[in-house]
């Protein structure tokens, strides 16, 4: 099973498995966590989510700063981004609390170009195939 899915034209991450922590394992530090797909199609929206980031101080709201690795940045707990070109990108999330404590994490995403492969054994359909290829470009 792939680590992501598609809903219409938007790539999204499947729900993670969350295991409860023992009292001694509860983190005492700010921790940025990125949820998002490992793969996406260029020119289609991708959702990145930081809602699972850990804030040990509940009364201190977090700020979320995203860098998508292609020169575009955004702010917010959940963001949508569209990659213009195929390639491998490093997404960076930085979270900050009101006391200015910060933590960051990175995640790679592979963006691919979608293409259409036409196979035919009918020589008479060659002109139709050429027209479809021209249309797909």
Short mmCIF file of N, CA and C in Angstrom, two decimals:
data_model
loop_
_atom_site.label_atom_id
_atom_site.label_comp_id
_atom_site.label_asym_id
_atom_site.label_seq_id
_atom_site.Cartn_x
_atom_site.Cartn_y
_atom_site.Cartn_z
N UNK A 1 0.84 -1.17 0.00
CA UNK A 1 0.00 0.00 0.00
C UNK A 1 0.89 1.24 0.00
N UNK A 2 0.57 2.22 -0.80
CA UNK A 2 1.34 3.44 -0.85
C UNK A 2 1.06 4.29 0.38
N UNK A 3 2.04 5.14 0.78
CA UNK A 3 1.87 5.95 1.98
C UNK A 3 1.03 7.20 1.75
N UNK A 4 0.34 7.27 0.63
CA UNK A 4 -0.50 8.42 0.38
C UNK A 4 -1.66 7.98 -0.48
N UNK A 5 -2.61 8.85 -0.66
CA UNK A 5 -3.74 8.55 -1.52
C UNK A 5 -4.11 9.77 -2.33
N UNK A 6 -5.10 9.62 -3.18
CA UNK A 6 -5.57 10.74 -3.95
C UNK A 6 -7.06 10.90 -3.73
N UNK A 7 -7.48 12.12 -3.53
CA UNK A 7 -8.88 12.47 -3.39
C UNK A 7 -9.13 13.53 -4.45
N UNK A 8 -9.77 13.14 -5.55
CA UNK A 8 -9.90 14.06 -6.66
C UNK A 8 -8.51 14.33 -7.21
N UNK A 9 -8.09 15.58 -7.18
CA UNK A 9 -6.77 15.95 -7.67
C UNK A 9 -5.86 16.42 -6.55
N UNK A 10 -6.13 15.99 -5.32
CA UNK A 10 -5.32 16.42 -4.19
C UNK A 10 -4.68 15.21 -3.54
N UNK A 11 -3.35 15.22 -3.38
CA UNK A 11 -2.65 14.14 -2.69
C UNK A 11 -2.75 14.39 -1.21
N UNK A 12 -2.96 13.35 -0.43
CA UNK A 12 -3.05 13.50 1.02
C UNK A 12 -2.40 12.30 1.68
N UNK A 13 -1.97 12.48 2.92
CA UNK A 13 -1.35 11.39 3.67
C UNK A 13 -2.43 10.59 4.38
N UNK A 14 -2.21 9.30 4.48
CA UNK A 14 -3.13 8.48 5.25
C UNK A 14 -2.92 8.76 6.73
N UNK A 15 -3.90 8.40 7.54
CA UNK A 15 -3.82 8.61 8.98
C UNK A 15 -2.66 7.81 9.55
N UNK A 16 -1.83 8.45 10.38
CA UNK A 16 -0.71 7.73 10.99
C UNK A 16 -1.19 6.84 12.13
N UNK A 17 -0.38 5.87 12.47
CA UNK A 17 -0.68 5.04 13.63
C UNK A 17 -0.06 5.73 14.84
N UNK A 18 -0.88 6.02 15.83
CA UNK A 18 -0.41 6.72 17.01
C UNK A 18 -0.47 5.78 18.20
N UNK A 19 0.67 5.56 18.84
CA UNK A 19 0.75 4.69 20.01
C UNK A 19 0.83 5.56 21.25
N UNK A 20 -0.04 5.33 22.25
CA UNK A 20 0.03 6.14 23.47
C UNK A 20 1.40 6.01 24.13
N UNK A 21 1.89 7.12 24.68
CA UNK A 21 3.18 7.13 25.35
C UNK A 21 3.01 6.87 26.84
N UNK A 22 3.99 6.19 27.42
CA UNK A 22 4.02 6.04 28.87
C UNK A 22 4.36 7.40 29.46
N UNK A 23 4.01 7.64 30.72
CA UNK A 23 4.25 8.92 31.36
C UNK A 23 5.71 9.35 31.23
N UNK A 24 6.64 8.41 31.35
CA UNK A 24 8.06 8.75 31.27
C UNK A 24 8.50 9.10 29.85
N UNK A 25 7.66 8.78 28.83
CA UNK A 25 8.02 9.05 27.45
C UNK A 25 7.42 10.34 26.90
N UNK A 26 6.63 11.03 27.70
CA UNK A 26 6.00 12.25 27.22
C UNK A 26 7.08 13.30 26.97
N UNK A 27 7.15 13.84 25.75
CA UNK A 27 8.21 14.79 25.43
C UNK A 27 8.03 16.10 26.19
N UNK A 28 9.15 16.67 26.59
CA UNK A 28 9.14 17.95 27.29
C UNK A 28 9.63 19.07 26.41
N UNK A 29 9.76 18.80 25.12
CA UNK A 29 10.26 19.81 24.19
C UNK A 29 9.32 19.93 23.00
N UNK A 30 9.37 21.07 22.41
CA UNK A 30 8.63 21.34 21.19
C UNK A 30 9.12 20.41 20.09
N UNK A 31 8.19 19.86 19.30
CA UNK A 31 8.60 18.95 18.22
C UNK A 31 7.72 19.19 17.00
N UNK A 32 8.35 19.52 15.87
CA UNK A 32 7.64 19.70 14.61
C UNK A 32 7.44 18.34 13.94
N UNK A 33 6.23 18.11 13.42
CA UNK A 33 5.92 16.85 12.73
C UNK A 33 5.19 17.19 11.43
N UNK A 34 5.70 16.66 10.32
CA UNK A 34 5.08 16.87 9.01
C UNK A 34 4.30 15.63 8.62
N UNK A 35 3.03 15.84 8.25
CA UNK A 35 2.24 14.79 7.60
C UNK A 35 2.03 15.25 6.16
N UNK A 36 2.37 14.37 5.23
CA UNK A 36 2.21 14.69 3.82
C UNK A 36 2.69 13.52 2.99
N UNK A 37 2.36 13.51 1.72
CA UNK A 37 2.73 12.39 0.85
C UNK A 37 4.23 12.37 0.55
N UNK A 38 4.72 11.19 0.20
CA UNK A 38 6.10 11.04 -0.24
C UNK A 38 6.23 11.29 -1.75
N UNK A 39 5.10 11.19 -2.45
CA UNK A 39 5.05 11.35 -3.90
C UNK A 39 3.88 12.26 -4.26
N UNK A 40 4.03 13.01 -5.34
CA UNK A 40 2.94 13.86 -5.84
C UNK A 40 3.13 14.09 -7.33
N UNK A 41 2.05 14.47 -7.99
CA UNK A 41 2.08 14.80 -9.40
C UNK A 41 2.27 16.29 -9.56
N UNK A 42 3.16 16.70 -10.46
CA UNK A 42 3.35 18.13 -10.69
C UNK A 42 2.04 18.73 -11.17
N UNK A 43 1.84 20.01 -10.87
CA UNK A 43 0.65 20.77 -11.26
C UNK A 43 -0.62 20.30 -10.56
N UNK A 44 -0.48 19.55 -9.45
CA UNK A 44 -1.65 19.13 -8.66
C UNK A 44 -1.41 19.51 -7.20
N UNK A 45 -2.45 19.89 -6.51
CA UNK A 45 -2.33 20.32 -5.12
C UNK A 45 -1.89 19.20 -4.19
N UNK A 46 -1.03 19.56 -3.23
CA UNK A 46 -0.54 18.66 -2.20
C UNK A 46 -0.86 19.29 -0.85
N UNK A 47 -1.37 18.49 0.08
CA UNK A 47 -1.68 18.99 1.42
C UNK A 47 -0.59 18.57 2.38
N UNK A 48 -0.07 19.54 3.13
CA UNK A 48 0.88 19.28 4.21
C UNK A 48 0.22 19.68 5.52
N UNK A 49 0.41 18.87 6.54
CA UNK A 49 -0.28 19.06 7.81
C UNK A 49 0.71 18.97 8.97
N UNK A 50 0.65 19.92 9.88
CA UNK A 50 1.54 19.95 11.05
C UNK A 50 0.75 19.78 12.35
N UNK A 51 -0.49 19.33 12.27
CA UNK A 51 -1.36 19.27 13.45
C UNK A 51 -0.88 18.29 14.51
N UNK A 52 -0.02 17.36 14.15
CA UNK A 52 0.50 16.41 15.14
C UNK A 52 1.78 16.90 15.81
N UNK A 53 2.22 18.11 15.46
CA UNK A 53 3.39 18.68 16.12
C UNK A 53 3.14 18.75 17.62
N UNK A 54 4.17 18.51 18.40
CA UNK A 54 4.02 18.39 19.85
C UNK A 54 4.37 19.72 20.52
N UNK A 55 3.44 20.18 21.33
CA UNK A 55 3.61 21.39 22.11
C UNK A 55 3.39 21.02 23.58
N UNK A 56 4.46 20.88 24.36
CA UNK A 56 4.31 20.45 25.75
C UNK A 56 3.63 21.50 26.64
N UNK A 57 3.55 22.72 26.16
CA UNK A 57 2.93 23.79 26.95
C UNK A 57 1.63 24.20 26.26
N UNK A 58 0.54 23.64 26.71
CA UNK A 58 -0.76 23.80 26.05
C UNK A 58 -1.17 25.26 25.93
N UNK A 59 -0.79 26.10 26.89
CA UNK A 59 -1.21 27.49 26.86
C UNK A 59 -0.37 28.35 25.93
N UNK A 60 0.53 27.74 25.19
CA UNK A 60 1.40 28.48 24.28
C UNK A 60 1.08 28.07 22.84
N UNK A 61 0.30 28.88 22.11
CA UNK A 61 -0.05 28.52 20.73
C UNK A 61 1.19 28.48 19.84
N UNK A 62 1.12 27.65 18.82
CA UNK A 62 2.25 27.48 17.91
C UNK A 62 2.05 28.29 16.63
N UNK A 63 3.17 28.72 16.06
CA UNK A 63 3.19 29.30 14.72
C UNK A 63 3.88 28.27 13.82
N UNK A 64 3.43 28.16 12.58
CA UNK A 64 3.95 27.17 11.64
C UNK A 64 4.49 27.89 10.40
N UNK A 65 5.74 27.59 10.06
CA UNK A 65 6.41 28.20 8.91
C UNK A 65 6.88 27.09 7.97
N UNK A 66 6.44 27.14 6.73
CA UNK A 66 6.75 26.11 5.74
C UNK A 66 7.67 26.67 4.65
N UNK A 67 8.60 25.85 4.20
CA UNK A 67 9.42 26.11 3.02
C UNK A 67 9.32 24.85 2.17
N UNK A 68 8.78 24.98 0.95
CA UNK A 68 8.50 23.80 0.13
C UNK A 68 9.67 23.35 -0.73
N UNK A 69 10.80 24.03 -0.64
CA UNK A 69 11.99 23.61 -1.37
C UNK A 69 12.05 24.07 -2.80
N UNK A 70 11.04 24.81 -3.23
CA UNK A 70 11.02 25.32 -4.61
C UNK A 70 10.95 26.84 -4.65
N UNK A 71 11.31 27.48 -3.53
CA UNK A 71 11.29 28.94 -3.46
C UNK A 71 10.00 29.51 -2.92
N UNK A 72 9.02 28.67 -2.64
CA UNK A 72 7.73 29.12 -2.12
C UNK A 72 7.65 28.80 -0.63
N UNK A 73 7.09 29.73 0.15
CA UNK A 73 6.91 29.53 1.59
C UNK A 73 5.45 29.78 1.95
N UNK A 74 5.06 29.33 3.14
CA UNK A 74 3.69 29.54 3.61
C UNK A 74 3.69 29.48 5.13
N UNK A 75 2.57 29.91 5.71
CA UNK A 75 2.37 29.83 7.16
C UNK A 75 1.03 29.16 7.42
N UNK A 76 0.97 28.41 8.52
CA UNK A 76 -0.29 27.78 8.90
C UNK A 76 -0.10 26.34 9.29
N UNK A 77 -1.06 25.82 10.06
CA UNK A 77 -0.98 24.44 10.53
C UNK A 77 -1.18 23.45 9.38
N UNK A 78 -2.09 23.75 8.48
CA UNK A 78 -2.32 22.91 7.30
C UNK A 78 -2.23 23.81 6.07
N UNK A 79 -1.42 23.39 5.11
CA UNK A 79 -1.20 24.21 3.92
C UNK A 79 -1.36 23.35 2.66
N UNK A 80 -1.66 24.02 1.57
CA UNK A 80 -1.79 23.37 0.26
C UNK A 80 -0.74 23.99 -0.65
N UNK A 81 -0.02 23.13 -1.38
CA UNK A 81 1.02 23.62 -2.28
C UNK A 81 0.93 22.89 -3.61
N UNK A 82 1.31 23.59 -4.68
CA UNK A 82 1.33 23.02 -6.02
C UNK A 82 2.75 23.16 -6.56
N UNK A 83 3.38 22.04 -6.87
CA UNK A 83 4.71 22.05 -7.46
C UNK A 83 4.58 22.21 -8.97
N UNK A 84 5.31 23.19 -9.52
CA UNK A 84 5.25 23.46 -10.95
C UNK A 84 6.05 22.45 -11.77
N UNK A 85 7.16 21.95 -11.18
CA UNK A 85 8.08 21.09 -11.93
C UNK A 85 8.33 19.78 -11.21
N UNK A 86 8.64 18.76 -12.00
CA UNK A 86 8.99 17.46 -11.44
C UNK A 86 10.36 17.54 -10.78
N UNK A 87 10.60 16.67 -9.81
CA UNK A 87 11.89 16.63 -9.13
C UNK A 87 11.73 16.21 -7.68
N UNK A 88 12.84 16.17 -6.96
CA UNK A 88 12.82 15.85 -5.54
C UNK A 88 13.00 17.15 -4.76
N UNK A 89 12.12 17.39 -3.82
CA UNK A 89 12.13 18.62 -3.03
C UNK A 89 12.23 18.28 -1.55
N UNK A 90 12.86 19.16 -0.79
CA UNK A 90 12.93 19.02 0.66
C UNK A 90 11.99 20.05 1.27
N UNK A 91 10.94 19.54 1.93
CA UNK A 91 9.97 20.40 2.61
C UNK A 91 10.49 20.62 4.02
N UNK A 92 10.47 21.87 4.48
CA UNK A 92 10.95 22.20 5.82
C UNK A 92 9.82 22.86 6.60
N UNK A 93 9.57 22.34 7.81
CA UNK A 93 8.58 22.92 8.72
C UNK A 93 9.31 23.41 9.96
N UNK A 94 9.04 24.65 10.32
CA UNK A 94 9.57 25.22 11.57
C UNK A 94 8.38 25.62 12.41
N UNK A 95 8.33 25.14 13.66
CA UNK A 95 7.27 25.54 14.59
C UNK A 95 7.90 26.40 15.69
N UNK A 96 7.12 27.38 16.17
CA UNK A 96 7.61 28.29 17.19
C UNK A 96 6.47 28.58 18.17
N UNK A 97 6.80 28.58 19.47
CA UNK A 97 5.79 28.92 20.48
C UNK A 97 5.94 30.39 20.86
N UNK A 98 5.06 30.87 21.75
CA UNK A 98 5.07 32.30 22.08
C UNK A 98 6.32 32.72 22.85
N UNK A 99 7.05 31.76 23.45
CA UNK A 99 8.31 32.07 24.13
C UNK A 99 9.49 32.07 23.14
N UNK A 100 9.20 31.90 21.86
CA UNK A 100 10.19 31.88 20.78
C UNK A 100 11.05 30.61 20.76
N UNK A 101 10.60 29.55 21.44
CA UNK A 101 11.25 28.24 21.30
C UNK A 101 10.90 27.73 19.92
N UNK A 102 11.88 27.12 19.23
CA UNK A 102 11.65 26.64 17.87
C UNK A 102 12.16 25.22 17.69
N UNK A 103 11.55 24.53 16.74
CA UNK A 103 12.02 23.22 16.32
C UNK A 103 11.69 23.10 14.83
N UNK A 104 12.56 22.42 14.08
CA UNK A 104 12.23 22.21 12.67
C UNK A 104 12.50 20.77 12.27
N UNK A 105 11.84 20.38 11.20
CA UNK A 105 11.98 19.04 10.64
C UNK A 105 11.89 19.16 9.13
N UNK A 106 12.49 18.20 8.41
CA UNK A 106 12.42 18.20 6.95
C UNK A 106 11.85 16.86 6.47
N UNK A 107 11.32 16.90 5.26
CA UNK A 107 10.75 15.70 4.63
C UNK A 107 10.96 15.85 3.13
N UNK A 108 11.39 14.78 2.48
CA UNK A 108 11.54 14.82 1.03
C UNK A 108 10.25 14.38 0.36
N UNK A 109 9.96 15.01 -0.77
CA UNK A 109 8.83 14.63 -1.60
C UNK A 109 9.31 14.53 -3.04
N UNK A 110 8.92 13.47 -3.70
CA UNK A 110 9.27 13.27 -5.11
C UNK A 110 8.06 13.67 -5.94
N UNK A 111 8.24 14.66 -6.80
CA UNK A 111 7.17 15.16 -7.65
C UNK A 111 7.44 14.66 -9.06
N UNK A 112 6.46 13.99 -9.62
CA UNK A 112 6.65 13.39 -10.94
C UNK A 112 5.70 14.00 -11.97
N UNK A 113 6.10 13.86 -13.21
CA UNK A 113 5.28 14.33 -14.32
C UNK A 113 4.36 13.20 -14.74
N UNK A 114 3.11 13.50 -14.83
CA UNK A 114 2.14 12.51 -15.27
C UNK A 114 2.19 12.42 -16.79
N UNK A 115 2.16 11.21 -17.30
CA UNK A 115 2.18 11.07 -18.76
C UNK A 115 1.22 9.96 -19.17
N UNK A 116 0.92 9.94 -20.43
CA UNK A 116 -0.02 9.00 -21.00
C UNK A 116 0.73 8.09 -21.97
N UNK A 117 0.58 6.80 -21.81
CA UNK A 117 1.23 5.85 -22.70
C UNK A 117 0.15 5.17 -23.53
N UNK A 118 0.26 5.30 -24.81
CA UNK A 118 -0.71 4.69 -25.72
C UNK A 118 -0.05 3.54 -26.45
N UNK A 119 -0.71 2.39 -26.45
CA UNK A 119 -0.20 1.21 -27.13
C UNK A 119 -1.26 0.75 -28.13
N UNK A 120 -0.84 0.54 -29.35
CA UNK A 120 -1.78 0.09 -30.36
C UNK A 120 -1.08 -0.90 -31.29
N UNK A 121 -1.85 -1.82 -31.81
CA UNK A 121 -1.30 -2.75 -32.80
C UNK A 121 -2.00 -2.55 -34.14
N UNK A 122 -2.78 -1.49 -34.23
CA UNK A 122 -3.56 -1.21 -35.42
C UNK A 122 -2.89 -0.07 -36.20
N UNK A 123 -2.28 -0.39 -37.31
CA UNK A 123 -1.62 0.62 -38.13
C UNK A 123 -2.59 1.68 -38.63
N UNK A 124 -3.86 1.31 -38.81
CA UNK A 124 -4.86 2.26 -39.30
C UNK A 124 -5.15 3.34 -38.26
N UNK A 125 -4.91 3.06 -36.99
CA UNK A 125 -5.18 4.03 -35.93
C UNK A 125 -4.01 4.95 -35.65
N UNK A 126 -2.97 4.85 -36.46
CA UNK A 126 -1.75 5.62 -36.20
C UNK A 126 -2.01 7.13 -36.19
N UNK A 127 -2.83 7.63 -37.08
CA UNK A 127 -3.13 9.07 -37.12
C UNK A 127 -3.87 9.50 -35.85
N UNK A 128 -4.80 8.67 -35.37
CA UNK A 128 -5.52 9.00 -34.12
C UNK A 128 -4.55 9.04 -32.94
N UNK A 129 -3.61 8.11 -32.91
CA UNK A 129 -2.62 8.09 -31.83
C UNK A 129 -1.77 9.36 -31.88
N UNK A 130 -1.35 9.77 -33.05
CA UNK A 130 -0.55 11.00 -33.19
C UNK A 130 -1.35 12.21 -32.67
N UNK A 131 -2.63 12.26 -33.00
CA UNK A 131 -3.48 13.36 -32.53
C UNK A 131 -3.61 13.35 -31.01
N UNK A 132 -3.78 12.17 -30.41
CA UNK A 132 -3.88 12.07 -28.96
C UNK A 132 -2.58 12.48 -28.29
N UNK A 133 -1.45 12.07 -28.85
CA UNK A 133 -0.14 12.45 -28.29
C UNK A 133 0.03 13.96 -28.37
N UNK A 134 -0.32 14.55 -29.48
CA UNK A 134 -0.21 16.00 -29.63
C UNK A 134 -1.12 16.71 -28.61
N UNK A 135 -2.33 16.19 -28.40
CA UNK A 135 -3.25 16.77 -27.45
C UNK A 135 -2.72 16.65 -26.01
N UNK A 136 -2.09 15.53 -25.67
CA UNK A 136 -1.58 15.29 -24.32
C UNK A 136 -0.43 16.21 -23.97
N UNK A 137 0.30 16.67 -24.95
CA UNK A 137 1.44 17.56 -24.69
C UNK A 137 0.94 18.92 -24.35
#
